[in-house]
Short mmCIF file of C-alpha atoms in Angstrom, two decimals:
data_model
loop_
_atom_site.label_atom_id
_atom_site.label_comp_id
_atom_site.label_asym_id
_atom_site.label_seq_id
_atom_site.Cartn_x
_atom_site.Cartn_y
_atom_site.Cartn_z
CA MET H 1 -69.06 -91.64 72.74
CA ALA H 2 -67.97 -93.18 75.78
CA TYR H 3 -68.64 -96.88 73.15
CA GLU H 4 -67.00 -95.39 70.25
CA TYR H 5 -64.20 -94.52 72.18
CA ASP H 6 -63.44 -97.80 73.69
CA ALA H 7 -64.79 -100.50 71.20
CA PHE H 8 -61.37 -98.39 68.89
CA ILE H 9 -59.15 -98.79 72.28
CA GLU H 10 -59.55 -102.62 71.26
CA SER H 11 -58.73 -101.93 67.88
CA LYS H 12 -56.11 -102.26 65.36
CA LYS H 13 -56.96 -99.29 63.81
CA ARG H 14 -54.43 -95.78 64.08
CA TRP H 15 -57.07 -93.55 64.29
CA PHE H 16 -60.07 -92.88 66.19
CA CYS H 17 -62.50 -90.35 64.26
CA HIS H 18 -65.75 -88.73 65.62
CA VAL H 19 -67.99 -87.43 63.59
CA ASP H 20 -72.16 -86.47 64.79
CA ASP H 21 -74.52 -88.26 62.83
CA ASP H 22 -75.82 -85.76 60.26
CA THR H 23 -72.73 -85.12 58.67
CA TYR H 24 -71.52 -85.57 55.53
CA ILE H 25 -67.46 -86.55 55.38
CA ASN H 26 -65.64 -87.26 52.50
CA VAL H 27 -63.94 -90.60 53.19
CA PRO H 28 -60.97 -90.23 50.32
CA ARG H 29 -60.24 -86.38 51.76
CA LEU H 30 -60.42 -87.71 55.19
CA VAL H 31 -57.93 -90.81 54.43
CA LYS H 32 -55.02 -88.73 52.14
CA THR H 33 -55.32 -86.26 55.45
CA LEU H 34 -54.51 -88.87 58.02
CA GLN H 35 -51.29 -90.39 55.90
CA ASN H 36 -49.85 -86.65 56.35
CA TYR H 37 -49.67 -87.23 60.26
CA ASN H 38 -47.86 -90.16 62.49
CA HIS H 39 -49.93 -91.92 64.89
CA THR H 40 -47.38 -93.00 66.72
CA GLU H 41 -47.21 -89.06 67.66
CA ASP H 42 -49.69 -87.22 69.65
CA TRP H 43 -53.04 -84.94 67.60
CA TYR H 44 -56.12 -83.82 68.27
CA LEU H 45 -57.12 -83.18 64.27
CA GLY H 46 -60.57 -81.06 64.03
CA LYS H 47 -62.38 -77.84 64.16
CA PRO H 48 -63.45 -74.88 67.30
CA SER H 49 -66.95 -74.00 66.48
CA LEU H 50 -66.02 -71.01 68.83
CA SER H 51 -63.55 -68.27 68.54
CA HIS H 52 -62.16 -68.45 72.05
CA PRO H 53 -61.13 -70.91 74.13
CA ILE H 54 -64.66 -72.10 76.55
CA ARG H 55 -63.69 -71.27 79.88
CA ILE H 56 -65.38 -73.41 82.69
CA PRO H 57 -65.38 -73.42 87.41
CA ASP H 58 -62.31 -74.98 88.30
CA ARG H 59 -63.85 -77.06 90.68
CA SER H 60 -61.12 -77.90 92.37
CA ASN H 61 -59.97 -74.17 92.92
CA PRO H 62 -63.12 -71.93 93.65
CA GLY H 63 -62.87 -68.82 92.69
CA HIS H 64 -61.40 -69.45 89.68
CA GLU H 65 -61.57 -70.93 86.09
CA ILE H 66 -59.54 -73.81 83.36
CA ALA H 67 -59.80 -72.98 79.76
CA PHE H 68 -59.14 -75.23 77.01
CA TRP H 69 -60.31 -75.30 73.29
CA PHE H 70 -61.97 -78.56 71.34
CA ALA H 71 -62.94 -79.71 68.30
CA THR H 72 -66.68 -79.96 67.75
CA GLY H 73 -67.84 -82.90 67.11
CA GLY H 74 -70.68 -81.15 64.28
CA ALA H 75 -67.77 -80.99 62.33
CA GLY H 76 -66.04 -83.85 63.23
CA PHE H 77 -62.76 -85.09 64.93
CA CYS H 78 -59.63 -87.90 65.11
CA ILE H 79 -57.17 -88.71 67.35
CA SER H 80 -53.65 -90.15 67.35
CA LYS H 81 -53.37 -94.21 68.60
CA SER H 82 -50.95 -92.58 70.09
CA LEU H 83 -53.21 -90.20 72.02
CA ALA H 84 -55.96 -92.61 72.74
CA LEU H 85 -54.10 -93.77 75.32
CA LYS H 86 -52.89 -91.36 77.11
CA MET H 87 -56.13 -90.44 77.09
CA LEU H 88 -57.09 -93.88 79.33
CA PRO H 89 -57.32 -93.54 82.62
CA TYR H 90 -59.73 -90.73 82.02
CA ALA H 91 -62.06 -91.56 79.09
CA SER H 92 -62.15 -95.55 78.85
CA GLY H 93 -64.60 -98.20 80.63
CA GLY H 94 -67.81 -95.50 81.60
CA ARG H 95 -64.61 -92.88 82.71
CA LEU H 96 -65.01 -90.41 79.88
CA ASN H 97 -69.14 -90.56 80.89
CA SER H 98 -68.54 -89.47 84.30
CA ALA H 99 -65.88 -86.68 83.46
CA CYS H 100 -68.95 -85.05 80.88
CA ASP H 101 -70.91 -85.75 84.09
CA LYS H 102 -68.41 -83.79 86.68
CA ILE H 103 -67.88 -81.23 83.95
CA ARG H 104 -70.80 -80.75 83.33
CA LEU H 105 -70.50 -80.11 79.79
CA PRO H 106 -71.31 -83.04 76.31
CA ASP H 107 -68.85 -85.18 75.15
CA ASP H 108 -67.15 -83.16 72.19
CA CYS H 109 -66.03 -81.13 75.02
CA THR H 110 -64.90 -82.61 77.51
CA VAL H 111 -62.11 -84.64 75.46
CA GLY H 112 -61.42 -81.31 74.83
CA HIS H 113 -60.91 -80.88 78.36
CA ILE H 114 -59.05 -84.42 78.99
CA ILE H 115 -56.65 -83.55 75.76
CA CYS H 116 -56.19 -80.08 75.69
CA HIS H 117 -55.66 -79.44 79.90
CA VAL H 118 -55.27 -82.66 81.39
CA LEU H 119 -52.48 -83.92 78.84
CA GLY H 120 -51.22 -81.49 77.30
CA VAL H 121 -52.08 -81.88 73.74
CA LYS H 122 -52.17 -79.18 71.19
CA LEU H 123 -55.66 -78.53 68.59
CA THR H 124 -54.45 -79.03 65.54
CA VAL H 125 -56.68 -76.73 63.25
CA LEU H 126 -57.81 -77.87 60.29
CA SER H 127 -60.08 -76.35 57.79
CA THR H 128 -61.57 -78.43 56.23
CA PHE H 129 -63.93 -79.96 59.12
CA HIS H 130 -67.73 -77.89 58.99
CA SER H 131 -70.06 -77.93 61.03
CA HIS H 132 -73.55 -76.38 61.03
CA LEU H 133 -71.76 -73.14 62.82
CA GLU H 134 -70.40 -71.69 59.95
CA GLY H 135 -71.16 -70.29 57.13
CA LEU H 136 -71.35 -74.04 54.52
CA TRP H 137 -72.69 -71.42 52.08
CA MET H 138 -68.98 -70.22 51.66
CA ILE H 139 -68.08 -73.50 50.38
CA LYS H 140 -67.15 -73.31 46.67
CA PRO H 141 -68.42 -76.03 44.54
CA ASP H 142 -65.09 -76.13 43.12
CA ASP H 143 -63.19 -76.74 45.67
CA PHE H 144 -65.58 -79.73 47.58
CA HIS H 145 -63.75 -82.32 46.88
CA LYS H 146 -61.06 -80.37 48.86
CA GLN H 147 -62.80 -80.55 52.15
CA ILE H 148 -62.85 -83.62 55.12
CA THR H 149 -67.09 -82.92 56.32
CA PHE H 150 -70.40 -80.84 56.05
CA SER H 151 -72.58 -80.60 58.03
CA TYR H 152 -75.88 -78.46 58.17
CA ALA H 153 -78.65 -76.61 59.86
CA LYS H 154 -82.28 -76.51 58.72
CA ARG H 155 -84.22 -75.35 62.15
CA ASN H 156 -87.30 -74.12 60.16
CA ARG H 157 -88.26 -73.11 56.63
CA ALA H 158 -86.73 -69.85 56.97
CA ASN H 159 -83.97 -70.53 59.03
CA VAL H 160 -81.73 -72.73 56.72
CA ASN H 161 -77.74 -73.13 56.73
CA VAL H 162 -76.66 -75.79 53.41
CA VAL H 163 -73.54 -75.73 51.09
CA SER H 164 -75.14 -73.40 48.07
CA ILE H 165 -74.62 -76.36 44.85
CA ASN H 166 -77.17 -75.62 41.25
CA LYS H 167 -76.59 -78.79 39.90
CA GLY H 168 -77.52 -81.25 43.16
CA PHE H 169 -81.02 -82.38 43.29
CA SER H 170 -84.01 -80.19 44.33
CA SER H 171 -84.25 -78.56 47.36
CA GLN H 172 -87.56 -81.10 48.03
CA ILE H 173 -85.54 -84.65 47.52
CA ASP H 174 -81.98 -83.10 48.96
CA PRO H 175 -82.98 -80.53 51.54
CA SER H 176 -79.49 -81.04 54.05
CA ARG H 177 -77.37 -80.71 50.12
CA LEU H 178 -75.30 -83.46 51.57
CA LEU H 179 -76.99 -86.34 49.08
CA SER H 180 -75.95 -83.93 46.57
CA VAL H 181 -72.95 -83.46 47.22
CA HIS H 182 -72.45 -86.67 47.80
CA CYS H 183 -73.09 -86.89 44.11
CA HIS H 184 -70.57 -84.11 42.55
CA LEU H 185 -68.36 -85.88 44.65
CA PHE H 186 -68.69 -89.44 43.20
CA PRO H 187 -71.58 -88.27 39.94
CA TYR H 188 -70.03 -92.44 38.87
CA LEU H 189 -71.93 -93.89 41.94
CA ARG H 190 -74.69 -96.61 40.98
CA GLU H 191 -77.35 -94.16 44.03
CA CYS H 192 -76.16 -91.32 41.99
CA GLN H 193 -76.57 -92.50 38.61
CA GLU H 194 -79.84 -94.00 39.45
CA LEU H 195 -81.19 -90.83 41.27
CA MET H 196 -79.91 -88.83 37.94
CA LEU H 197 -82.18 -91.44 36.19
CA LYS H 198 -85.35 -91.20 38.70
CA ILE H 199 -85.28 -87.48 38.36
CA LEU H 200 -84.85 -86.57 34.53
#
């Protein structure tokens, strides 16, 4: 994520959005959502994977703890340009990796630490981000178009966490169900129509 952040800082983009590589993004809904927020203000948008702030030892104050929220990378998160620029002293030029090592947490947790604890900016929770750590089968197909991200988890045949979509492709063709989500949202796309013709 450190390289992503540095590349964003060098760009003229308004928002830095990160998602894990097994996450599906409904791009039109993401764009529409970001239009509701001002990139010149400090915004940290996402969804936590925990029901409580994460707690870590305060290494500068032994015997005490630090508590903060973080948006999980599995669901994805977005940071406004204004806030990303304020992160420069703590995240640019490889500093994000060093910060991860210092607090001994993954990069998404470390971003939350920098934003919420160091900079004092609150996480704005958006329920339309979804990770594999929640019950994805609870998202109704009629509401798919309202969601920003979808994920999945398939540890074995008996332990599967995917969205429920009856009119999608078979689980053999689409075990993650993300292709089915894509073609449910955009059935007019050529790749979706070609796939449908192949299986009919």
